[in-house]
Coordinates of C-alpha atoms in Angstrom, one line a residue:
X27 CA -6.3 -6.5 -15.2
X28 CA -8.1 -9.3 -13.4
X29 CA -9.2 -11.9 -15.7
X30 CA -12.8 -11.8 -14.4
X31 CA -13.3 -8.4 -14.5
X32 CA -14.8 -7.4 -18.5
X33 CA -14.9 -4.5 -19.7
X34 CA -17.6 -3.3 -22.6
X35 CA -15.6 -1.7 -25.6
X36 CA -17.8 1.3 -25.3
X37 CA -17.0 2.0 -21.9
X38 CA -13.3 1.0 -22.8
X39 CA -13.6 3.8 -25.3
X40 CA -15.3 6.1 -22.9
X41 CA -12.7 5.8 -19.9
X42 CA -9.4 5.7 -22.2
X43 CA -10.9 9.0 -23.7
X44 CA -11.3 10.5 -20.2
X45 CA -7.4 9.5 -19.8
X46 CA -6.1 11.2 -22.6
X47 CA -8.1 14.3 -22.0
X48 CA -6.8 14.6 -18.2
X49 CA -3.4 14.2 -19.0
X50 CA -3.1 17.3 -21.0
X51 CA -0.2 16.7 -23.5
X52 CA -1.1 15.8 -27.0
X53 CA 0.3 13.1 -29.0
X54 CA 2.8 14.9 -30.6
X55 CA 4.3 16.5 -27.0
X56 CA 4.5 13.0 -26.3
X57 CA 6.4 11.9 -29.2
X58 CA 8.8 14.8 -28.8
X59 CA 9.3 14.6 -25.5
X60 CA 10.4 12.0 -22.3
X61 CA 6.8 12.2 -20.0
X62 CA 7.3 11.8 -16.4
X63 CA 4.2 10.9 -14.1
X64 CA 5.0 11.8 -10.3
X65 CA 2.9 12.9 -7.5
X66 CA 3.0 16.2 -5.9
X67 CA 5.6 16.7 -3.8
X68 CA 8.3 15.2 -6.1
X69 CA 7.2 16.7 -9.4
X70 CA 9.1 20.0 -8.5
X71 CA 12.1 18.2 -7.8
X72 CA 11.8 16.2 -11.2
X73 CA 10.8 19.0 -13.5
X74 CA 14.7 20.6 -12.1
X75 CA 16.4 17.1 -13.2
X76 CA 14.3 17.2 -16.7
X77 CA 15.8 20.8 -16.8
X78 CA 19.7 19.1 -16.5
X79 CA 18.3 16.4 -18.7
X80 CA 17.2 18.1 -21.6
X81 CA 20.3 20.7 -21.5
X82 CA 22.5 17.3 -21.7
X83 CA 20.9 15.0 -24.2
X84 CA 18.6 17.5 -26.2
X85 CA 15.1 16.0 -25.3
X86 CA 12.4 17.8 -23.6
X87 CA 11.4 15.9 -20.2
X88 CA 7.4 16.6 -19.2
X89 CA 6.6 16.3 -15.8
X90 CA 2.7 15.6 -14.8
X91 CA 1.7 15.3 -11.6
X92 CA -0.6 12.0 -10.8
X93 CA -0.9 10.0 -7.6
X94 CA 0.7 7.0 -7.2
X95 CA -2.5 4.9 -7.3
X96 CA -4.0 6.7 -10.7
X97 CA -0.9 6.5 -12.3
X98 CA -1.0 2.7 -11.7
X99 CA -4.3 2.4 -13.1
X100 CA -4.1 4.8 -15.5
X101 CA -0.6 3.6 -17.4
X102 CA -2.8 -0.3 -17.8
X103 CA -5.4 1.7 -19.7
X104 CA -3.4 4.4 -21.2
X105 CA -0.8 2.6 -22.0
X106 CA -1.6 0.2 -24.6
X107 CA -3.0 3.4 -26.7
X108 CA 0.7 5.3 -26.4
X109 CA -1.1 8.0 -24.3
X110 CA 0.8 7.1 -21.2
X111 CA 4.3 7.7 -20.0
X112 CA 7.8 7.0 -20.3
X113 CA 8.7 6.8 -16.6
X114 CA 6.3 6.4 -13.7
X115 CA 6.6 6.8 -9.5
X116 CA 4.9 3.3 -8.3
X117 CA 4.9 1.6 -4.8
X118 CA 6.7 -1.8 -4.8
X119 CA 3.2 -3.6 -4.5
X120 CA 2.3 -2.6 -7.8
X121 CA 4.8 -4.2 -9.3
X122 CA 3.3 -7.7 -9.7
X123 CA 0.3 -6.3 -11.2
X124 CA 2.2 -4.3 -13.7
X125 CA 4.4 -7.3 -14.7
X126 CA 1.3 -9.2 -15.1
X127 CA 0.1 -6.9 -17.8
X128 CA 3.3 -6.4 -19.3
X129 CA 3.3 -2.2 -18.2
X130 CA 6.8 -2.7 -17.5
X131 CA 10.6 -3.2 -18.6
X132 CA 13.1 -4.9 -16.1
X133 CA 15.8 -2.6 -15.5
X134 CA 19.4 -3.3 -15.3
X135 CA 21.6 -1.1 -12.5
X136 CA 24.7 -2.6 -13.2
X137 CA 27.6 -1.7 -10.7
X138 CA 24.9 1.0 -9.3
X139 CA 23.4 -1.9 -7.9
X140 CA 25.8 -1.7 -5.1
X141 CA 24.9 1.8 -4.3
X142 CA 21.3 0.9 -3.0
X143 CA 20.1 -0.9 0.4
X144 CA 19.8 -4.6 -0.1
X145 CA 16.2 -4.5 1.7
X146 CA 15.2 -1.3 -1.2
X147 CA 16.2 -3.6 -4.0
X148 CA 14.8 -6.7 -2.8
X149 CA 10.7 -4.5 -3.1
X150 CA 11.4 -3.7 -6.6
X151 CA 12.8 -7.5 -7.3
X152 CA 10.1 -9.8 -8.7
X153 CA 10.7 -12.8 -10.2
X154 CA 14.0 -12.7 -9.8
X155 CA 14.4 -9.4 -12.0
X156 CA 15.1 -6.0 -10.7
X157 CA 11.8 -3.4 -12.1
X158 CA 12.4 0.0 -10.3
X159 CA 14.8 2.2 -9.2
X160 CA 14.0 2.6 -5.2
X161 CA 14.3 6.5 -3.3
X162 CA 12.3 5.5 -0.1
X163 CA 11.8 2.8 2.3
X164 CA 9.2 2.8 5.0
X165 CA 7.6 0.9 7.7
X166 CA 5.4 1.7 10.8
X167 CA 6.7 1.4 13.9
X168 CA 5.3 2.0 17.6
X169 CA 5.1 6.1 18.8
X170 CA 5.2 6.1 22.6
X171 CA 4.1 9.3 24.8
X172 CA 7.5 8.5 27.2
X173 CA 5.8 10.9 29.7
X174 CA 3.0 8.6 30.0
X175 CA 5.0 5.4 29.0
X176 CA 8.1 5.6 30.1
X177 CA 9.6 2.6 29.1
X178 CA 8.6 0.6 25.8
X179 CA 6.5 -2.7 26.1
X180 CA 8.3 -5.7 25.0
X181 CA 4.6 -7.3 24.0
X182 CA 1.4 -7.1 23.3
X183 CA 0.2 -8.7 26.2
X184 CA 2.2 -5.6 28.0
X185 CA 0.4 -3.0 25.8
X186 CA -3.1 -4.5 27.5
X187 CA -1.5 -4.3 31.1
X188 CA -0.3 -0.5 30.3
X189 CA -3.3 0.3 28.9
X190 CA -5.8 -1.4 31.4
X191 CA -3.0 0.7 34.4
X192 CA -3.5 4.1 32.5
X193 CA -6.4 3.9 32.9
X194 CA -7.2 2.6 36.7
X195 CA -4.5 5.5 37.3
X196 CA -6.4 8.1 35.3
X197 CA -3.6 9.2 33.6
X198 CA -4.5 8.5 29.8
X199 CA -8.2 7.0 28.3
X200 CA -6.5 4.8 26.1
X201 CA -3.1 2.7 26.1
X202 CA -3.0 1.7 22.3
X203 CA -5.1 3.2 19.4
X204 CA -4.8 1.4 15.9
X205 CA -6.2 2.4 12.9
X206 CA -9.4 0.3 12.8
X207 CA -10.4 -2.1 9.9
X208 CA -6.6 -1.5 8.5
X209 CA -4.5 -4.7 7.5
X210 CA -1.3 -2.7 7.1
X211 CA -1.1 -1.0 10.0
X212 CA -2.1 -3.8 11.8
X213 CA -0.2 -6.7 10.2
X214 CA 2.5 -6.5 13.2
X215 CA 0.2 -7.7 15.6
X216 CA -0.6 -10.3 13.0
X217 CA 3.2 -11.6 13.1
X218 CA 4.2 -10.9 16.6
X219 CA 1.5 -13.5 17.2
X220 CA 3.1 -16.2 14.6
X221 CA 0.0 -14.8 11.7
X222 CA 1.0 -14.6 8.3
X223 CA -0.5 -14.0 4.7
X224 CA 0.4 -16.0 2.9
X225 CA 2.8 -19.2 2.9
X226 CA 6.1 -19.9 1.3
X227 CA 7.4 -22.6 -1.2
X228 CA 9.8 -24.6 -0.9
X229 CA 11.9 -22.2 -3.6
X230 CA 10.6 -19.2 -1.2
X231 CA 7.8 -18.2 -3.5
X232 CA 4.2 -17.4 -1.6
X233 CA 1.8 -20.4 -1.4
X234 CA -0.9 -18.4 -1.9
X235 CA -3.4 -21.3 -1.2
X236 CA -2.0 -21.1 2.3
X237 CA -3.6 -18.1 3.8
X238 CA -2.5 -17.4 7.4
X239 CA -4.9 -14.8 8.4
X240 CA -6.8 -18.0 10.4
X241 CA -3.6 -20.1 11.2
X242 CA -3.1 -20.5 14.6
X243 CA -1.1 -17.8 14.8
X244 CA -3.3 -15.5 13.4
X245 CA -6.4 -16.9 16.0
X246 CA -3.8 -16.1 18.7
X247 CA -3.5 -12.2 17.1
X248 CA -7.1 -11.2 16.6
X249 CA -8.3 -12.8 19.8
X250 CA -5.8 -10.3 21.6
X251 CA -7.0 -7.6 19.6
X252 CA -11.2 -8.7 20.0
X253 CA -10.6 -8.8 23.8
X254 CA -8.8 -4.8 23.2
X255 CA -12.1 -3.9 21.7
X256 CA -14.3 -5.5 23.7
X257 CA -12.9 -4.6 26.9
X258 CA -13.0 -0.9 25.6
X259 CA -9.5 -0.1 25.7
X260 CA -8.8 0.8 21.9
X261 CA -12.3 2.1 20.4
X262 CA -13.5 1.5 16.9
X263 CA -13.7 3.8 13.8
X264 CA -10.3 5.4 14.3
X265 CA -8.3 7.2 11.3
X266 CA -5.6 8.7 11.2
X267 CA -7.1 12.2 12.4
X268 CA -8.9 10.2 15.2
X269 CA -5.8 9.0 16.1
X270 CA -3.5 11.8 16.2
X271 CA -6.3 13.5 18.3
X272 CA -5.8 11.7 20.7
X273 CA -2.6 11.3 21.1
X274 CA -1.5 15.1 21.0
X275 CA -4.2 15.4 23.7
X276 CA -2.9 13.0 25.8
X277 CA -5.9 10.7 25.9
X278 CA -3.8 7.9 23.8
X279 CA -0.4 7.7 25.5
X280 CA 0.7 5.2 22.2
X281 CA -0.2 4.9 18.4
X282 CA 1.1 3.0 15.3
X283 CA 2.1 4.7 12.6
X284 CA 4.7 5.4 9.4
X285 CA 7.4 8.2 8.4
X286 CA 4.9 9.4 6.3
X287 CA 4.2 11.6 9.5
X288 CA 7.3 12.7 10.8
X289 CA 5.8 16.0 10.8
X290 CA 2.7 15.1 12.1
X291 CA 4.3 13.7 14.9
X292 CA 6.6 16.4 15.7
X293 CA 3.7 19.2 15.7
X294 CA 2.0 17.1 18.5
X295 CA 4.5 18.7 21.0
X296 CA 4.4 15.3 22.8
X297 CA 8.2 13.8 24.3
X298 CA 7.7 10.9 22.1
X299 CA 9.7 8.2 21.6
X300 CA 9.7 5.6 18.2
X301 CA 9.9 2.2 18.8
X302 CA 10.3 -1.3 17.7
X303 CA 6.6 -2.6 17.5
X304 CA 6.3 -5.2 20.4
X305 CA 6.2 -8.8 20.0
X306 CA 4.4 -11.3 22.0
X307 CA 5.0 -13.8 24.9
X308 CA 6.8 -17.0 23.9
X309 CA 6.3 -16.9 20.7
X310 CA 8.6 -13.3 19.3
X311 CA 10.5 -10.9 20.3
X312 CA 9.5 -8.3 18.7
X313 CA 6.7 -7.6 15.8
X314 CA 7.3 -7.1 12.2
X315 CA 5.8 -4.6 10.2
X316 CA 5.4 -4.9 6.3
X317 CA 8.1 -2.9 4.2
X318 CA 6.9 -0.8 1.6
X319 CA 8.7 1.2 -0.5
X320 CA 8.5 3.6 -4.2
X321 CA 10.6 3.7 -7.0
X322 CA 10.8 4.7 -10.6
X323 CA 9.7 2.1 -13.6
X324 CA 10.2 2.6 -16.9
X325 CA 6.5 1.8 -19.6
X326 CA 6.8 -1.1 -21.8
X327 CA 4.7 0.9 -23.7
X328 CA 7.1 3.8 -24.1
X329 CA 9.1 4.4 -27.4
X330 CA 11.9 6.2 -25.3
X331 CA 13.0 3.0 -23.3
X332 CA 16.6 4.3 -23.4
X333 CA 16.1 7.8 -23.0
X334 CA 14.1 6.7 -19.8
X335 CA 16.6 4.6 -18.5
X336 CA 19.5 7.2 -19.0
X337 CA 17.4 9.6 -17.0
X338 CA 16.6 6.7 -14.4
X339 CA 20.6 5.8 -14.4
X340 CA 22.3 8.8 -14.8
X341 CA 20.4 11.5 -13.0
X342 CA 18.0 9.8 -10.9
X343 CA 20.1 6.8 -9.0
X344 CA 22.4 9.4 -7.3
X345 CA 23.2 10.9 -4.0
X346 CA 22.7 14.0 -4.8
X347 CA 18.9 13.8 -6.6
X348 CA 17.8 11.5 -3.7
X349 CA 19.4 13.5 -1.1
X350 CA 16.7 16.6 -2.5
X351 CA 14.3 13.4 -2.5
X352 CA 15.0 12.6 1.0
X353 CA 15.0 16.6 2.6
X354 CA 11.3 16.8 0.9
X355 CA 10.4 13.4 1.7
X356 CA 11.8 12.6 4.9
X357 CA 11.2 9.1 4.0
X358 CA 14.5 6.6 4.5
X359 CA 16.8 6.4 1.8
X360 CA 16.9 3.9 -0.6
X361 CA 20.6 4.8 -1.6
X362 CA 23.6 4.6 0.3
X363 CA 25.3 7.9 1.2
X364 CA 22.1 10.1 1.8
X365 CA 22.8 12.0 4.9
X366 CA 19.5 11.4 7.4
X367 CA 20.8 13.1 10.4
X368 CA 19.0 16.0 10.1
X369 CA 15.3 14.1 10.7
X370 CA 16.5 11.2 13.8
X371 CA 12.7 10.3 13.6
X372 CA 13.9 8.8 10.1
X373 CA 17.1 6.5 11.3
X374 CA 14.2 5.4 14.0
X375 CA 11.6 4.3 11.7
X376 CA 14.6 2.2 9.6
X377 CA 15.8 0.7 13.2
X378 CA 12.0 -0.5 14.0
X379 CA 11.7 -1.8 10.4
X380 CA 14.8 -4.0 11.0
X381 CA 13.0 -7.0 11.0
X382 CA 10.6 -5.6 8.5
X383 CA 8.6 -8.3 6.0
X384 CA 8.4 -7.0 2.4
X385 CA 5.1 -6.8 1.7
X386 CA 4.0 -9.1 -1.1
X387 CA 4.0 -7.4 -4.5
X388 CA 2.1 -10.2 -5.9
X389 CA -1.1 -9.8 -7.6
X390 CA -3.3 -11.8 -5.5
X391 CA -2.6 -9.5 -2.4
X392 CA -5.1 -7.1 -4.5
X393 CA -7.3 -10.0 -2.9
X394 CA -6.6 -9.7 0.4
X395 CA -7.2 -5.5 1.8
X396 CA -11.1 -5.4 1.5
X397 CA -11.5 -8.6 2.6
X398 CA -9.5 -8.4 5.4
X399 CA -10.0 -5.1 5.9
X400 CA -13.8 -5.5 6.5
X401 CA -13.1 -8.5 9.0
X402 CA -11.1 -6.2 11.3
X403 CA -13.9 -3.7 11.5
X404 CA -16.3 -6.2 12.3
X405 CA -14.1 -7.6 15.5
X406 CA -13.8 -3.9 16.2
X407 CA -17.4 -3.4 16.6
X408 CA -17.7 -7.1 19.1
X409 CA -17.6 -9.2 16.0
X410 CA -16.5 -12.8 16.6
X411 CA -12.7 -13.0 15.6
X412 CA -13.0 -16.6 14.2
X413 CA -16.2 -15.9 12.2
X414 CA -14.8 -13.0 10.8
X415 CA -11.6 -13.9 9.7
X416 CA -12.7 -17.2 8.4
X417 CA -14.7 -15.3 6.2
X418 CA -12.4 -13.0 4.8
X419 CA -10.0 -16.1 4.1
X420 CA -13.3 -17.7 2.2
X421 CA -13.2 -14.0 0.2
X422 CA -9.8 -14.2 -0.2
X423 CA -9.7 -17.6 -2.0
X424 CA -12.8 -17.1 -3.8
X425 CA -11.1 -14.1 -6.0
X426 CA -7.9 -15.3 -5.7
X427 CA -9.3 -18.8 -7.6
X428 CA -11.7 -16.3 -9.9
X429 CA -7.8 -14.5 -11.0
X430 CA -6.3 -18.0 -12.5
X431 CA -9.7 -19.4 -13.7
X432 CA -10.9 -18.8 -17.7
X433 CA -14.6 -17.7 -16.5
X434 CA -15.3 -14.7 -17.3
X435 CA -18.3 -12.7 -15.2
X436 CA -19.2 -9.1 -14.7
X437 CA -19.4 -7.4 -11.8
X438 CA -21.5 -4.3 -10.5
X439 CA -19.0 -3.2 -7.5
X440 CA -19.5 -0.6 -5.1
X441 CA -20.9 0.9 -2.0
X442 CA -23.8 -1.2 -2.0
X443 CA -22.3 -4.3 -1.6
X444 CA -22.3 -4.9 1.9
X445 CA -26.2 -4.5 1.6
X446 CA -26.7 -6.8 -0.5
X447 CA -25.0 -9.6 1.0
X448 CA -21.0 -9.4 0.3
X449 CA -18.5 -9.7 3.2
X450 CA -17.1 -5.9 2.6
X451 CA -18.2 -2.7 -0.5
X452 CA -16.4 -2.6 -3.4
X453 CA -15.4 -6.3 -3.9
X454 CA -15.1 -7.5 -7.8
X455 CA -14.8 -11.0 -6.1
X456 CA -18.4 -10.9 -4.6
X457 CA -21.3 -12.7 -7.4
X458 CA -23.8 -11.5 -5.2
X459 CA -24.1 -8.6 -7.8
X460 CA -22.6 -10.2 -10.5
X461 CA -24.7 -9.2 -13.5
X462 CA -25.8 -12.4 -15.4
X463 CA -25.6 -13.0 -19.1
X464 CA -29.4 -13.1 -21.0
X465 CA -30.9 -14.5 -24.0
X466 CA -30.4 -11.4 -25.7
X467 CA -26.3 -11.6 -25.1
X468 CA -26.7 -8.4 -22.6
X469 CA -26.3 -8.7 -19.0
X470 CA -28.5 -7.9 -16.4
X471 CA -28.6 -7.7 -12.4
X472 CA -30.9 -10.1 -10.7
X473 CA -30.6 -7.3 -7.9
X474 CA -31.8 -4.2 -10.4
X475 CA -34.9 -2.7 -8.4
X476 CA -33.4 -3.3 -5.2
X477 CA -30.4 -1.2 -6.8
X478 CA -32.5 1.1 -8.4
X479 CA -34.3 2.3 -5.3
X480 CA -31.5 3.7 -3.4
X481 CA -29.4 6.7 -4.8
X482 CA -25.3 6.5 -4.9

């Protein structure tokens, strides 16, 4: 947890009883048997492998269905009171927060090791320890109308001539659509451009005093994309429903996007082609998008340490388990020997994400998606690109200084923020409505009335 975030023990007591009640297995069920956490779609597939498990070895496996980004909070809170699991589904980028509060055990795949994608391993290696066991990679990568773009762009400066002739030509509204006021999905014009987020060491660990998001590079990518908004040819406040509007209408003859909608694409009907993302002139060849990818960790908390890594080992690091994964999933393998031929779209997304950049599992990119995140919608909506992103970058810092220093402040976070003066909602790292520590020893907010007279 971040150091300046403090929590009151009655609300500490409040929210770890609101855990335990929503997980729905009592102490005991937990001391008797091995407790999974996994999101929908691969809880069905695990409760099966329990099944195996269990007839095997003798212990019961629960399976209880959380998403990725409650289990992560939930097992820091849960956790420490042995009300959370054995074994967990996590994204890579979790994994520097977890180390941080000691939620996890490094895990040792011995001559499985050589079983897995180098790239898979290297997202769940932190600190130069292995903590997961990978089943999917992903990346975005550019989805072309090939009716209406025939051949793929090479840059980004080529995406703006396509898009400016599509629409002299009449034959699409829009060239490009990005999702607006998203890092991620727009991190590979970031790099195409020379942009980074942060620096690298000498030893290859990130400098994360050196944020690149206003290096010259980084200048050079969010001018391009201003002069895209400002010009009108990509339109703000676009999601991902926006998005695929528009492109299975034909008014967006290109979109970026991941293998998380493989069948999203294909139900758009559209001759569609998945690219490389495009790079820019004299400075790259091609762009590179971040790599992501989920795993299985085992609790530091959990009493069954070797149970779970049995099951992790035995049953879940094998063709045969992630091939199931995989068919459900259509997410590319982590493992060697999973046959993707059946879903092409998947073998393109891996070829795009050759050049893929891990994304940082480090805790201090927690810093960096509202910030940055609010500085891209504000050049979406004509914001100056400079301003903004020297901004975020001041954000950035700011919490990223608050997560090593000793000071401890409270925080009111949330939808107000923006209001009242903080460069995005929802930002732990903004004082403007830190709550400030009386004579009494209680805290209050020098914004109260002003809070008090809206309704959230």
């Amino acid at each position: 947890l971040f150091p300046y975030t403090t929590l009151f023990r009655s609300m500490s007591i409040v929210v770890l009883a609101l855990v335990v009640m929503s997980l729905g297995l009592s102490a005991v069920a937990q001391d008797d048997a091995l407790v999974i956490w996994a999101d929908t779609t691969r809880a069905p597939l695990l409760v099966t492998l329990g099944e195996q498990f269990t007839e095997e070895f003798g212990v019961p496996v629960v399976v209880q269905e959380m998403g990725l980004g409650d289990a992560r909070d939930q097992l820091l809170v849960a956790g420490p009171a042995g009300e959370g699991p054995d074994i967990l589904i996590s994204a890579h980028d979790s994994i520097g927060q977890f180390v941080a509060n000691g939620a996890i055990v490094p895990i040792n795949l011995g001559d499985k090791a050589a079983e897995f994608t180098a790239s898979s391993l290297s997202l769940f290696t932190y600190n130069n320890q292995l903590w997961g066991v990978p089943y999917a990679q992903e990346n975005v990568a550019l989805i072309r109308n090939v009716d209406l773009v025939p051949e793929a762009p090479k840059t980004w400066q080529e995406v703006r001539a396509i898009s400016e002739q599509l629409r002299a030509d009449g034959a699409a509204e829009y060239g490009l659509l990005l999702p607006t006021g998203n890092t991620y999905h727009n991190f590979p014009v970031l790099s195409a451009f020379g942009g980074y987020i942060f620096g690298r060491n000498e030893d290859g660990s990130f400098n994360v005093a050196d944020v690149g998001l206003t290096s010259e590079g980084g200048n050079a990518a969010y001018a391009w994309l201003s002069s895209m908004y400002v010009d009108g040819l990509m339109p703000p406040n676009v999601n991902d429903d926006v998005m695929f509007e528009f492109f299975g209408s034909g008014e967006a003859a290109m979109i970026v996007t991941g293998p998380w909608y493989i069948d999203r694409i294909a139900e758009t009907g559209i001759n569609v082609s998945i690219d490389p993302l495009p790079g820019a002139e004299g400075i790259s060849e091609v762009g590179a998008p971040f790599s992501g990818g989920q795993g299985f960790v085992i609790s530091a908390f959990s009493e069954k340490q070797l149970e779970a890594e049995t099951f992790l080992l035995d049953f879940v690091a094998t063709v045969e388990f992630q091939q199931a994964i995989f068919n459900d999933n259509k997410r590319p393998a982590a493992i060697l020997g999973v046959d993707m031929s059946a879903v092409p779209a998947a073998a393109a997304f891996s070829a795009a994400g050759a050049n893929a950049i891990p994304m940082p599992a480090i805790p201090e990119m927690a810093a960096v998606w509202g910030a940055s995140d609010a500085a891209l919608n504000a050049i979406s909506t004509g914001g100056d690109p400079v301003e903004a992103m020297n901004g975020a970058v001041a954000q950035i810092q700011t919490a990223i200084g608050l997560m090593s220093s000793t000071e401890r402040i409270v925080v009111l976070a949330g939808e107000f923020q923006s209001e009242l003066g903080c460069a995005g909602d929802w930002d732990p790292a903004c004082r403007n409505t830190e709550l400030m520590l009386g004579d009494d020893g209680l805290r209050s907010e020098e914004h109260t009335s002003e809070l008090q007279s809206r309704q959230y």
